[in-house]
Coordinates of C-alpha atoms in Angstrom, one line a residue:
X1 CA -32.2 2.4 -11.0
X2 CA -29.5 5.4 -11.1
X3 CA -28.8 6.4 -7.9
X4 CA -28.9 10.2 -7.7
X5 CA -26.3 12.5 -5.5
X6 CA -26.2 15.4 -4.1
X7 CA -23.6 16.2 -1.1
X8 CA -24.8 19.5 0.3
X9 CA -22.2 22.5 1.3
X10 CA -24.8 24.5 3.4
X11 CA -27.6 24.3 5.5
X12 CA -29.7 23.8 8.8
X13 CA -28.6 20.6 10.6
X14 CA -32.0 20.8 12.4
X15 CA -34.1 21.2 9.5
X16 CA -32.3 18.1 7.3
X17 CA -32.8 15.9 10.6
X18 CA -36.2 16.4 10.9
X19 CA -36.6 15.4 7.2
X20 CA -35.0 12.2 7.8
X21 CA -37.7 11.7 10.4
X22 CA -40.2 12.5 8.4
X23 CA -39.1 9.5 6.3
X24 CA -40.0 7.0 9.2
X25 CA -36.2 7.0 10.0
X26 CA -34.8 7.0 12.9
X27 CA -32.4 10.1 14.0
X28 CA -32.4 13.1 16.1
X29 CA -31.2 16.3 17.7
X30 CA -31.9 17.2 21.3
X31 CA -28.3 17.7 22.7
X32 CA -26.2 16.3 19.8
X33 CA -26.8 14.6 16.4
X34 CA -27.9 10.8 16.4
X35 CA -28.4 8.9 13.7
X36 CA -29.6 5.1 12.9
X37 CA -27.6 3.6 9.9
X38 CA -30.7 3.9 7.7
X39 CA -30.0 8.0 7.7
X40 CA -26.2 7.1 6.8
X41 CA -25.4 6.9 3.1
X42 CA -22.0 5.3 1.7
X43 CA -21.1 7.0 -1.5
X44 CA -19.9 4.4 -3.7
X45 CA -16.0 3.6 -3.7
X46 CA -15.4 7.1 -2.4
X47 CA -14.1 5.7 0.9
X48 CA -9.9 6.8 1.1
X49 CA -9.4 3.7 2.6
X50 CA -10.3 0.1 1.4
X51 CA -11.9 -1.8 4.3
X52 CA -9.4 -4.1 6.4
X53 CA -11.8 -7.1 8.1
X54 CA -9.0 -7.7 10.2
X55 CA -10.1 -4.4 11.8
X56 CA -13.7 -4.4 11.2
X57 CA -13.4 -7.4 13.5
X58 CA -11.6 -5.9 16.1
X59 CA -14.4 -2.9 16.2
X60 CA -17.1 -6.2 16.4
X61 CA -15.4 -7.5 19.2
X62 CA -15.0 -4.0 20.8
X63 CA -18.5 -3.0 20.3
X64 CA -19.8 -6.6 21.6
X65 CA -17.5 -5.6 24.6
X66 CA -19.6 -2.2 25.3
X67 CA -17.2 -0.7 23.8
X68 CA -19.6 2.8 22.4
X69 CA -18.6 3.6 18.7
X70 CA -16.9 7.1 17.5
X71 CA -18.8 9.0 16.1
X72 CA -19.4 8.9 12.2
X73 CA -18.2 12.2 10.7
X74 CA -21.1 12.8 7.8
X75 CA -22.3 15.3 5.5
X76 CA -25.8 16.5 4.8
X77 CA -26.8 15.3 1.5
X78 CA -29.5 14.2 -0.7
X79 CA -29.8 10.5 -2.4
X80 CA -32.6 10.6 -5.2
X81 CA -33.7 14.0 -3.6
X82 CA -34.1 12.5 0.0
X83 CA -32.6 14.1 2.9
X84 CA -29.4 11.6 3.8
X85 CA -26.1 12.2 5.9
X86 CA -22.9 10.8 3.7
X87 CA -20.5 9.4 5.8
X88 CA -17.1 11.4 5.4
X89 CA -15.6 9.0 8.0
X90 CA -16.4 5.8 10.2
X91 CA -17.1 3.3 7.4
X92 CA -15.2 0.3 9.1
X93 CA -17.9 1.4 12.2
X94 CA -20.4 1.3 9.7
X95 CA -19.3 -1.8 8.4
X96 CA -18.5 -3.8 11.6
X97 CA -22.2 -2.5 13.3
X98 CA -24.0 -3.4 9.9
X99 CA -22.5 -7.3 10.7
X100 CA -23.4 -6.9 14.4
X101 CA -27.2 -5.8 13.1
X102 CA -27.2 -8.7 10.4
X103 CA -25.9 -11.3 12.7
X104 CA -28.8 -10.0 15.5
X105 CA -25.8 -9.0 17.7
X106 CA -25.8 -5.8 20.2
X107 CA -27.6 -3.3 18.1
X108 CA -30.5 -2.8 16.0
X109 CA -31.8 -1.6 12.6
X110 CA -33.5 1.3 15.1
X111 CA -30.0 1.7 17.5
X112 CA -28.9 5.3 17.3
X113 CA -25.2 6.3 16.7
X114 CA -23.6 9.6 17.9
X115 CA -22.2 11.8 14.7
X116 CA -20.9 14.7 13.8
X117 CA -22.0 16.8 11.0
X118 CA -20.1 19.4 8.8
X119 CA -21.1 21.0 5.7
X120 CA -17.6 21.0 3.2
X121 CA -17.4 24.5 1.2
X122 CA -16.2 21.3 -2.0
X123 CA -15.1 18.2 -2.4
X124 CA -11.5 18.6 -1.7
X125 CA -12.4 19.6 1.6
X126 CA -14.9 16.6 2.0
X127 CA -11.5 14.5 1.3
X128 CA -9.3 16.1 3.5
X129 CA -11.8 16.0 6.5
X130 CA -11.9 12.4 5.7
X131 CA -8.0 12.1 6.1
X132 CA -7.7 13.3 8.5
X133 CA -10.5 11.5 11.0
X134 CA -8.9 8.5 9.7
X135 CA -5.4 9.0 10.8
X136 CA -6.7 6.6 13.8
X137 CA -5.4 3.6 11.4
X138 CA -2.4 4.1 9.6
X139 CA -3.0 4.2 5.9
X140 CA -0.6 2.7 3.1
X141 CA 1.3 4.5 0.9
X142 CA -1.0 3.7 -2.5
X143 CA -3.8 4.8 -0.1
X144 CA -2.2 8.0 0.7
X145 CA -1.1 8.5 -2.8
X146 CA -4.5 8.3 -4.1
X147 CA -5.6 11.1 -1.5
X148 CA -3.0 13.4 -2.4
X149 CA -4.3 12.7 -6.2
X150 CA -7.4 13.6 -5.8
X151 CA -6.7 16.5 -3.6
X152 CA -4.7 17.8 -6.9
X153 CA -7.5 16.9 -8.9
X154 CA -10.1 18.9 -7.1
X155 CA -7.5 21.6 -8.1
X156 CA -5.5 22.2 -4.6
X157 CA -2.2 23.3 -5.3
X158 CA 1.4 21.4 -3.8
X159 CA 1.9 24.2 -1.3
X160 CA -2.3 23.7 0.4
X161 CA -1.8 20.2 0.0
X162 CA 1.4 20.3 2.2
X163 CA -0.2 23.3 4.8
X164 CA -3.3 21.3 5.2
X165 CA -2.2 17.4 5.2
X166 CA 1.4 18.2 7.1
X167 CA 3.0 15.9 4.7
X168 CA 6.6 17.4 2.6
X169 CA 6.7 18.1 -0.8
X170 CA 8.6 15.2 -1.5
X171 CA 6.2 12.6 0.1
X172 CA 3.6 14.0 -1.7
X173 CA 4.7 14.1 -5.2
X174 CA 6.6 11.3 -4.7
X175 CA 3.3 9.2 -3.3
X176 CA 1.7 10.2 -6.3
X177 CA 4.8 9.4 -8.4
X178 CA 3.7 5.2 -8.2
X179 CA 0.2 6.3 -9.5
X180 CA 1.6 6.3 -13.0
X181 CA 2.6 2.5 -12.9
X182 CA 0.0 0.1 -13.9
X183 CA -2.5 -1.8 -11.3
X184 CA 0.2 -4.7 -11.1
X185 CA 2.7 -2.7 -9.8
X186 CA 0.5 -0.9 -7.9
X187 CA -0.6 -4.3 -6.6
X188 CA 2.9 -5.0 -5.7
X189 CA 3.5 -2.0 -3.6
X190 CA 0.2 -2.9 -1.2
X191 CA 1.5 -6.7 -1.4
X192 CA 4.4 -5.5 0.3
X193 CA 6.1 -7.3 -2.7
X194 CA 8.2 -4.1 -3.7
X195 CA 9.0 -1.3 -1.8
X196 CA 7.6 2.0 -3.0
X197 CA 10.8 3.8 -3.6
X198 CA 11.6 0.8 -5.9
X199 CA 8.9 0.6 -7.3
X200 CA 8.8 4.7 -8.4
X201 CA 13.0 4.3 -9.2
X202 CA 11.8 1.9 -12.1
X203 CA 8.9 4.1 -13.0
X204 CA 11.9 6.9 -13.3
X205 CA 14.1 5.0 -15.1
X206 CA 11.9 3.0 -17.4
X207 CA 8.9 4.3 -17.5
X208 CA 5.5 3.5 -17.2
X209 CA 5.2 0.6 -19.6
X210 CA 8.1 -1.8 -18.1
X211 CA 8.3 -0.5 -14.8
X212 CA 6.2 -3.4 -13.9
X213 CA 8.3 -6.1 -15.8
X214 CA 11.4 -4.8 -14.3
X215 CA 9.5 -5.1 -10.5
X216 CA 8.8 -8.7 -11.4
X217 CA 12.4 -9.4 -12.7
X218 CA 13.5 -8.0 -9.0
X219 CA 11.1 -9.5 -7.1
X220 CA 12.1 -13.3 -8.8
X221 CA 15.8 -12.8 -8.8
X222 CA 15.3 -11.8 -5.1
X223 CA 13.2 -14.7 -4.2
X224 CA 14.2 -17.5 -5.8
X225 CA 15.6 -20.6 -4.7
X226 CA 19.2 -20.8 -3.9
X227 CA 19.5 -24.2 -6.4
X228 CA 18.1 -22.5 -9.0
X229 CA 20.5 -21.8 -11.6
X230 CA 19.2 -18.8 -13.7
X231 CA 16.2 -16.9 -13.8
X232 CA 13.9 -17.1 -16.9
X233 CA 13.1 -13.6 -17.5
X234 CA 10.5 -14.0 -20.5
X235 CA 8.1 -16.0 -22.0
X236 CA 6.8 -16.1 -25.6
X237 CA 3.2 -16.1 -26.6
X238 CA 2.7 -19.1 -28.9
X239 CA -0.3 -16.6 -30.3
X240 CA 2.0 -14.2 -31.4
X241 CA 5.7 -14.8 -30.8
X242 CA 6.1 -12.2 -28.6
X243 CA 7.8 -11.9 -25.9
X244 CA 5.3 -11.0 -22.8
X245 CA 5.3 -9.7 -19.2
X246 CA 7.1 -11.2 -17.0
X247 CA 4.8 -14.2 -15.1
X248 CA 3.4 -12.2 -11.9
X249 CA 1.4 -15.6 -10.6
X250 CA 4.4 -17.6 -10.2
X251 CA 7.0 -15.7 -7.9
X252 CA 3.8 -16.1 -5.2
X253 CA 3.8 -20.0 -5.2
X254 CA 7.7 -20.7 -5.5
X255 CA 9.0 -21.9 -1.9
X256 CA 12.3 -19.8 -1.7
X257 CA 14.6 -18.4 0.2
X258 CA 14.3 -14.5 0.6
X259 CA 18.2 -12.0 -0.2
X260 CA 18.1 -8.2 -0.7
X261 CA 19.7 -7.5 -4.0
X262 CA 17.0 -8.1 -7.0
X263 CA 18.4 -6.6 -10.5
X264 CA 20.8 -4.6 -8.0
X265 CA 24.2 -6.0 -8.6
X266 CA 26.3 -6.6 -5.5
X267 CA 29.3 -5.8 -3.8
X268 CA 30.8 -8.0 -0.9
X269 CA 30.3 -6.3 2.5
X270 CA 33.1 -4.4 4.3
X271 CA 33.1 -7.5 6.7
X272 CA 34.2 -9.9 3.8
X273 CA 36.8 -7.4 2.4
X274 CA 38.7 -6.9 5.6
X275 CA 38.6 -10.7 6.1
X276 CA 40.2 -10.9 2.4
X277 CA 42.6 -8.4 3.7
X278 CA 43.7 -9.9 7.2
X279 CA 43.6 -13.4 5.5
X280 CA 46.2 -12.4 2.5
X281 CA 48.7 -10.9 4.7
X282 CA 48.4 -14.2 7.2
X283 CA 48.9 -16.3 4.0
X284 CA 52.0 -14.4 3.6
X285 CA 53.8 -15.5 7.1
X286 CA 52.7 -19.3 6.1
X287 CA 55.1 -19.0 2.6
X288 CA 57.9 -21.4 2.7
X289 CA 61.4 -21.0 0.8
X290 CA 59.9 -23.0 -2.1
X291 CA 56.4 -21.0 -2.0
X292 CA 54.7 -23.8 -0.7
X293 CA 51.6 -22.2 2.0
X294 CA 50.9 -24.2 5.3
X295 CA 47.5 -23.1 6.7
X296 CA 45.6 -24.6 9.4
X297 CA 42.4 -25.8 9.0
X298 CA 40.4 -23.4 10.6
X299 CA 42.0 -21.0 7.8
X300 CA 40.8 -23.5 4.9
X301 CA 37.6 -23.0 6.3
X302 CA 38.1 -19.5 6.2
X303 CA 38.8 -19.4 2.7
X304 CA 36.2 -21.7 1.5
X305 CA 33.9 -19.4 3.2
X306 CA 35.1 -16.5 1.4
X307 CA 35.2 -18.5 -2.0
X308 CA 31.8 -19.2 -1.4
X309 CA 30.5 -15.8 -0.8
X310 CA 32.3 -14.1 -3.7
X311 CA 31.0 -17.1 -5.7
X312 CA 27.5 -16.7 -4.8
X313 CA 28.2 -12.1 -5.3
X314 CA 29.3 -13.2 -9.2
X315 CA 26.7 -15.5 -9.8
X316 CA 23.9 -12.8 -8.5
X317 CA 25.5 -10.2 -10.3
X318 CA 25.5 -13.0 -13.5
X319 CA 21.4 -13.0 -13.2
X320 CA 20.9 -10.0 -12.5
X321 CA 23.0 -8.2 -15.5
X322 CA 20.8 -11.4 -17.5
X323 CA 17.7 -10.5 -16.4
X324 CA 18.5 -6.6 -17.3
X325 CA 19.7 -7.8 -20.8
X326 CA 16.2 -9.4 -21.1
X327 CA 14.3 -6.3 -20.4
X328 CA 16.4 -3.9 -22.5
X329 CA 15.9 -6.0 -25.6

């Protein structure tokens, strides 16, 4: 059956409570609207936020504490022509009393919850009241990104989006910047695999379709093992004899050892440099007559140090100029 919707942008509080009662559901209105979770409706995949169990737990184990619940922020609406409140914000309460109910903890399918209804003039205004009662739990970017989307979409300009969410220009657009890369990369920005600002740099610079290979060149160039010789950029498809994305399972399951760097090629720090520096002029004083050099052995040391971290710079920059051959071809 095709669940109908209709979220309502005026009305009489009073009046849409009563009907709710009238329905055998429990709800009501003598100093301040209270609702049971039967008069709540969850409009699917509308929530801004997905749902973290790591916090729905914590709200169980706050509620099973007496702990009282915020209110739910709802909206009046009707669901197959029956007189509902949608819930604008509160679904991890929603979520984390629905387990308490199921699990015959604390409250019941009757228990009343305190809420507070508002009547949106449209939907971009049902999303930004929504935003904003959730600032309580910091959202990710991709989940800010997707607010600021479909703030645009319900036709808000740059300049309201900014006035009413208090974020800059720049965050916004460039939020909504890594929507244009595919779910993977999107994926990889929530894994906390690749930053955002990476992430959008190789949808600016590559564009949509290999922004993702390029993440997942970066992301195994900066995470693989320090034994590991090179870094297999590309596989080929028997099917076909293409050459296909770059394998986004493996870099997951590899033990390595984690550098900054990626397709980035590097430069040795300004430590290492002045080192180089102070070292070549000390070499200098240890020249004999015949240009023989005596060093002491804390000095060999020294310079097989150094040897070893311009060896390990050249053979980065060796992958990484590889791996970018690989995705250019």
């Amino acid at each position: 059956m095709t669940t109908t919707f209709q979220a309502l942008n005026k009305g009489n509080v009073k009046a849409h409570t009563k009907a709710i009662k009238d329905q055998g559901i429990s709800c009501s209105r003598p100093d301040g609207l209270r609702v049971s979770l039967k008069a709540l409706y969850i409009r699917p995949e509308w929530n801004i936020r997905d749902i973290d169990t790591d916090h729905v737990n914590q709200l169980k184990n706050a509620f099973s504490n007496s702990t009282t619940p915020a209110p739910f922020k709802v909206q009046p609406c009707l669901v197959n022509n029956e007189e509902r409140f949608a819930i604008l914000g509160g679904h991890h309460t929603y979520v984390a009393i629905s387990e308490l109910i199921a699990e015959g903890k604390v409250f019941t399918e009757n228990s009343l919850f305190d809420a507070d209804a508002v009547f949106p003039k449209n939907e971009a205004e049902a999303v930004m009241i929504a935003f904003n009662h959730n600032q309580g739990k910091a959202m990710t970017v991709i989940q800010n990104a997707r607010v600021f989307k479909r703030l645009q979409d319900e036709g808000m300009t740059l300049i309201e989006i900014v006035n009413k969410t208090g974020h800059a220009k720049s965050v916004i657009c460039n939020s909504v910047k890594l929507l244009e890369g595919d779910d993977e990369l999107i994926q990889l920005v929530e894994d906390n695999k690749i930053s955002a600002t990476r992430a959008r740099n190789f949808i600016n610079q590559h564009g949509t379709e290999k922004a993702t290979q390029y993440a997942l060149a970066d992301i195994g160039l900066r995470t693989q093992p320090v034994s590991q010789e090179s870094v297999n950029t590309e596989t080929v498809d028997s099917d076909n004899n293409q050459p296909t994305r770059l394998a986004a399972k493996d870099h997951t399951q590899t033990v390595v050892t984690r550098a900054r760097g990626g397709l980035r090629e590097k430069n040795l720090p300004k430590g290492k440099i002045d080192e180089m520096e102070s070292l070549i002029k000390y070499i200098s004083t240890r020249l004999d007559t015949e240009g023989n050099i005596h060093l002491a052995d804390a000095m060999v040391a020294k310079i097989n140090s150094l040897s070893e971290a311009i060896s390990k710079k050249d053979d980065h920059n060796a992958r990484a100029l590889e791996a970018q051959n690989a995705l250019n071809n």
